[in-house]
XYZ file of C-alpha atoms in Angstrom:
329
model
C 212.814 131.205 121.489
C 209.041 130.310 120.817
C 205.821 131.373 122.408
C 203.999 128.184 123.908
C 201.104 127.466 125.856
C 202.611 125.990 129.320
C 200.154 124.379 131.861
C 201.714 124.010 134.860
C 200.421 122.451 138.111
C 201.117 123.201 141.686
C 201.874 121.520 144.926
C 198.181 121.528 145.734
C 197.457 119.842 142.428
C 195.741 123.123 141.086
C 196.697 123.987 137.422
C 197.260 126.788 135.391
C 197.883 127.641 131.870
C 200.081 130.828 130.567
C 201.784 131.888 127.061
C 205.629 131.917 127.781
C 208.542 131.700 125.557
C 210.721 127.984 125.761
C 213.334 127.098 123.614
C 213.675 124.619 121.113
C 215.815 122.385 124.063
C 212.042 121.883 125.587
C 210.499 120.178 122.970
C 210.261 116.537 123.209
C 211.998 113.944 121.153
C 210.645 112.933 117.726
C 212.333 112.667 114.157
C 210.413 115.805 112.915
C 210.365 119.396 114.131
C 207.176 121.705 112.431
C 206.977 125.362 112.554
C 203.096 125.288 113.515
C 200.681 127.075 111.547
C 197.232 126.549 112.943
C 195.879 124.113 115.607
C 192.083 123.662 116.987
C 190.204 123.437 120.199
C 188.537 119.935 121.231
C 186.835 118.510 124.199
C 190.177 116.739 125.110
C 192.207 119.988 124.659
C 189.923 121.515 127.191
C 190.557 119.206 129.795
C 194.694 119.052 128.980
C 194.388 122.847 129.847
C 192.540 122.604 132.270
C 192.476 119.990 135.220
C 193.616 117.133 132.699
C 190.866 114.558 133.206
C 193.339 111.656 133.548
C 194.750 112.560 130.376
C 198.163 114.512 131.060
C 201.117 112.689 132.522
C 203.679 115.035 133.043
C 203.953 119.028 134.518
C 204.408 121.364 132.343
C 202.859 120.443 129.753
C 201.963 121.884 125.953
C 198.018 120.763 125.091
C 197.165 120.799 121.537
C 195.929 117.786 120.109
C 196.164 118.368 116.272
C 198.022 121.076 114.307
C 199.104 121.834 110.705
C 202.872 123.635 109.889
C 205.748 123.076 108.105
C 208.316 120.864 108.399
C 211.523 122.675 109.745
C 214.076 119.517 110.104
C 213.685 116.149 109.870
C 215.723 112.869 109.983
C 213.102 110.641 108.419
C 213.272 110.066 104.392
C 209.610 110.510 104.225
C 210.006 114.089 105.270
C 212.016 117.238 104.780
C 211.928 120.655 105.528
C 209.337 122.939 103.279
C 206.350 119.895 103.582
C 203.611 120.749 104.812
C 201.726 118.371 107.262
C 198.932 117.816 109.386
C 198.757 115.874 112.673
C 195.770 114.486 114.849
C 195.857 111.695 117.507
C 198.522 109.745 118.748
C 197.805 110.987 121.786
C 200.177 114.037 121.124
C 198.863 117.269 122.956
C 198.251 114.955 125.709
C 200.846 112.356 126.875
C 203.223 113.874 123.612
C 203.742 117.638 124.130
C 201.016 119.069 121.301
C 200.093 122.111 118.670
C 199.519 124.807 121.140
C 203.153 126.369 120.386
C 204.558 127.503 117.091
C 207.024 124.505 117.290
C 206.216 121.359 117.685
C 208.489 118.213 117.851
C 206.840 114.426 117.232
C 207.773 110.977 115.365
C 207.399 110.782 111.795
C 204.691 107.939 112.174
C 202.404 110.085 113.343
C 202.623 112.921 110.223
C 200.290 112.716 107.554
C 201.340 115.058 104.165
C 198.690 117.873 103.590
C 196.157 117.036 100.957
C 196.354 119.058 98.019
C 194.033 121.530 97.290
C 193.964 122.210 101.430
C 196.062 124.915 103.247
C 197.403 124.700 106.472
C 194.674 126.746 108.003
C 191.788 124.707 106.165
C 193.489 121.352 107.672
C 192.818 122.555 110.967
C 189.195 124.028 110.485
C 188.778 120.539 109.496
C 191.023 119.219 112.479
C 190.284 116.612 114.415
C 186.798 116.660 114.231
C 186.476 116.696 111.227
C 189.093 113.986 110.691
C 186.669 111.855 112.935
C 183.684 113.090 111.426
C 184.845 111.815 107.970
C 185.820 108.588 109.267
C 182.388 107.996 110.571
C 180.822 108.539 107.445
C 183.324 106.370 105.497
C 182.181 104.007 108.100
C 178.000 104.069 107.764
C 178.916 103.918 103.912
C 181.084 101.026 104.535
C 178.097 99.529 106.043
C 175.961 99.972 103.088
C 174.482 103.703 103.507
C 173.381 105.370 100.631
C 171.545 108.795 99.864
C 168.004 108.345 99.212
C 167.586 105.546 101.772
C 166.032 108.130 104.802
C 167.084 110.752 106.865
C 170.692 110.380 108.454
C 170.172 111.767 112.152
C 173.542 113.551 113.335
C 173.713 114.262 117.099
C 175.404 117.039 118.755
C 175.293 118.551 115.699
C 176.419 122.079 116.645
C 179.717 120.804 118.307
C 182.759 119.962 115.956
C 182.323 116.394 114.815
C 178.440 117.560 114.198
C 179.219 120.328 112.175
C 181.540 118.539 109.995
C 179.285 115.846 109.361
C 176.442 117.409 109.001
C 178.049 119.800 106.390
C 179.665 116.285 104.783
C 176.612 114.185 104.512
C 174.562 117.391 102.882
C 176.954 117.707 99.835
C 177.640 113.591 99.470
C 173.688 114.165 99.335
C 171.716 112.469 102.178
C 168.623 114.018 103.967
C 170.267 115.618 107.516
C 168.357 115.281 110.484
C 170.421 117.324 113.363
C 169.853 117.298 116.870
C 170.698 120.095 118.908
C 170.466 121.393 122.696
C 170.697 125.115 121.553
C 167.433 125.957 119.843
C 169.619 129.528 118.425
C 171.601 127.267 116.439
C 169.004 125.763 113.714
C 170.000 128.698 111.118
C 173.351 127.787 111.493
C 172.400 123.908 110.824
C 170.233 124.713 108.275
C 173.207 126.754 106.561
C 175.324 123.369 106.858
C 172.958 121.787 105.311
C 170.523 119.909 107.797
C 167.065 119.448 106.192
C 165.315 119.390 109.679
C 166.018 120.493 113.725
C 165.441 117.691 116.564
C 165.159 119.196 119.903
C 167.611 117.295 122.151
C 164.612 116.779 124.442
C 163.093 114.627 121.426
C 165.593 112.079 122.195
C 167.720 112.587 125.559
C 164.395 110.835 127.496
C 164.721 106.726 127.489
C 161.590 105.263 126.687
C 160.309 101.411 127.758
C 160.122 100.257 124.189
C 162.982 98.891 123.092
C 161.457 99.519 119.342
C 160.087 102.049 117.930
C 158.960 103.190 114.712
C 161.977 102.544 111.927
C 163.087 106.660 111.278
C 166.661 106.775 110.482
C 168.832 105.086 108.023
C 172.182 106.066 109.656
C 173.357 108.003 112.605
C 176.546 109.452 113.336
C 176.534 110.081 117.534
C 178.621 112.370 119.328
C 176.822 112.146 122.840
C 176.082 108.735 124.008
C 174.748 108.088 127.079
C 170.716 107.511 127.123
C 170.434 109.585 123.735
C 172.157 106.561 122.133
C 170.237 104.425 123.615
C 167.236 105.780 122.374
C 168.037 106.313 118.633
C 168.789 102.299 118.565
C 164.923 101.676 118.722
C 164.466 103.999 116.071
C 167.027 103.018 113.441
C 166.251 101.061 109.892
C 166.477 97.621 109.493
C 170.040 96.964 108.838
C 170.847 100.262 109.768
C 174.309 101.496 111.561
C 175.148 104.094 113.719
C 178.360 105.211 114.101
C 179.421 106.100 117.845
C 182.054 109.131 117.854
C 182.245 110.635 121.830
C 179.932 110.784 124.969
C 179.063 114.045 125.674
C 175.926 112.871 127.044
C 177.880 110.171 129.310
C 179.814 106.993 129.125
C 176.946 105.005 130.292
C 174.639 102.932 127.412
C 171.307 102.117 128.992
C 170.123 99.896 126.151
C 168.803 96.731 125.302
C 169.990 94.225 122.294
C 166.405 94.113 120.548
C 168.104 96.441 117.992
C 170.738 94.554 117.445
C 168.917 90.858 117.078
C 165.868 92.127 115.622
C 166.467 94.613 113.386
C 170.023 93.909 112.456
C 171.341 97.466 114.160
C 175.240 98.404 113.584
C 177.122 100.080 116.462
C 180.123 101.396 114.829
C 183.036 102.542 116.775
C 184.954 105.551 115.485
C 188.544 105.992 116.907
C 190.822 108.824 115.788
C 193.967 108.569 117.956
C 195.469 105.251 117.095
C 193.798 105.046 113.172
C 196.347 103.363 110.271
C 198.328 105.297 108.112
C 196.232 104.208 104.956
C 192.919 105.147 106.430
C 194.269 108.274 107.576
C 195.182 109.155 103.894
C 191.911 107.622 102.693
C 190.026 109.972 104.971
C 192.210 113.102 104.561
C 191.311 112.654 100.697
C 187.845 112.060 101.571
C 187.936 115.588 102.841
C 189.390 117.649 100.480
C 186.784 116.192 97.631
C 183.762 115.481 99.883
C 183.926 118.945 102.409
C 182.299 121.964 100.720
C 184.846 124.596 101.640
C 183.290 127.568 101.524
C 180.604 125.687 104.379
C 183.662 124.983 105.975
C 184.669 128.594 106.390
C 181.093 129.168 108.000
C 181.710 127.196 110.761
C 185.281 128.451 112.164
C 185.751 131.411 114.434
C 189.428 132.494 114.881
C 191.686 132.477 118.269
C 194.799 133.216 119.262
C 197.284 131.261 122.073
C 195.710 133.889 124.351
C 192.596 132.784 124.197
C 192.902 129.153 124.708
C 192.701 129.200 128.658
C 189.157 130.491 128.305
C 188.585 128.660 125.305
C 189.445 125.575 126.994
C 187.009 126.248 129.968
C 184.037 126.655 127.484
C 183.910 123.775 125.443
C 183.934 121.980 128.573
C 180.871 123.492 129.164
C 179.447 122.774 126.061
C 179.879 126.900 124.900
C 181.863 126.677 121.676
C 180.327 126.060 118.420
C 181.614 124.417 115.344
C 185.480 124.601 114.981
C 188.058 126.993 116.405
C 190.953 127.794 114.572
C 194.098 128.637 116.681
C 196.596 130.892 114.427
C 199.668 130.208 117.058
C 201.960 133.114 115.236
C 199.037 136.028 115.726
């Protein structure tokens, strides 16, 4: 028997999320079975404990969209027991039962071996936002982004994906410009390594012009919505932005002017469904390019008890950088 995070929903449709103890006879099917170290807490993990958002099929159900453990048993050659591995996406803690539960059961595909030089517990301060952060900056450099060529703006910069980045782009060396609704988190930006604060109001107000002055030579976005639209008008010639969540809404009220006049990237950054080989490339990435000891800065510890509330602030935009879940305190 195992202690697991069980949300469970009622004949009303109400839900409800408790720690109980399942046996290994619940767990899904899958090739691999990991004694979980660590997971995280993400937007999507807030809304699998909580009312689901269209994202849980099945009652009960185990959120948990990333974790990092050992393998326990596995009938796939590429893994055996005493590996350690990390996994993010796939849509596991959300259609797949996920890392909330100090076993977890999933296909082999969807593994990726830890990086050396990274424990279990650093894997999962990086998580999945961090995972997606890196991708987004392999992306704008992809695209032809190098240090020295302006600020890189970084929007909800105090959230996961933000804080990654913004602590990424400071070591690779680029000027960080971070944006953030909560005016008591500059020192914590600065200590990233963001060069300057934008006030979310700065940005979050759409303007007639569909240019404005060139400021930013990259962007990595994590809000969407009319903020987007308004940091088109103000990127670079040639410049890219790489488009990461919607926060700020789903909605894009923007023109193309960017895009035919300036020669304005939008990049789309997807997590769940990424290749093998850029999942390595990225996972690499991060153990060279993310200053540990930054990384540490950012991460404020949590137990399976704590997720229910957890999960209930980050919807509400409460929870700042990365929470690490230690599933066996």
């Amino acid at each position: 028997m195992f202690n697991a995070l069980i949300v469970e929903k009622d004949a009303e449709g109400k839900t409800s999320a408790s720690v109980q103890q399942i046996g290994l006879d619940r767990l899904p099917e899958g090739e691999v079975t990991v004694a979980v170290d660590y997971s995280t807490v993400n937007y999507k993990d807030g809304l699998c404990i909580g009312p689901g958002g269209g994202l849980v099929r099945n009652y009960p159900h185990v959120p948990g969209i990333d974790f990092a453990g050992t393998v326990e048993a596995s009938s796939d050659p590429r893994y055996k027991a005493g590996d350690k591995v990390v996994l993010t996406g796939w849509r596991v803690g959300e259609a797949h039962w996920g890392g909330y539960a100090q076993k977890a059961r999933v296909r082999a595909d969807w593994l990726v071996p830890l990086p050396a030089g990274l424990t279990t517990r650093q894997a999962m301060a990086v998580g999945t936002a961090g995972f997606t952060a890196m991708l987004a900056v392999m992306a704008l450099e992809d695209h032809g982004l190098k240090p020295g060529q302006g600020p890189v703006l970084v929007t909800g910069a105090a959230g996961g994906v933000g804080s990654v980045a913004t602590a990424i782009l400071a070591h690779l060396g680029y000027e960080v410009a971070a944006v953030t609704g909560r005016p008591e988190t500059a020192d914590y930006l600065t200590s990233l390594g963001a060069t300057r604060i934008v006030a979310r109001e700065e940005l979050s107000e759409t303007v007639k012009r569909p240019l404005e002055a060139e400021v930013w030579a990259g962007c990595v976005d994590a809000v969407g919505g009319a903020m987007l639209a308004r940091v088109f008008g103000q990127m670079k010639y040639g410049a890219s932005v790489a488009a990461v969540g919607l926060a700020g809404g789903a909605g894009l009220p923007a023109t193309v002017i960017p895009f035919i006049l300036r020669g304005v990237n939008l990049l789309g950054i997807d997590s769940v469904m990424r290749p093998y080989d850029d999942r390595l490339r990225a996972w690499n990435r991060i153990a060279k390019d993310l200053p540990m000891a930054k990384l540490e800065a950012m991460v404020t510890p949590a137990v399976l008890t704590d997720l229910p509330k957890l999960g209930a602030d980050i919807l509400q935009g409460h929870v700042k950088g990365r929470v690490v879940v230690d599933v066996n305190a």
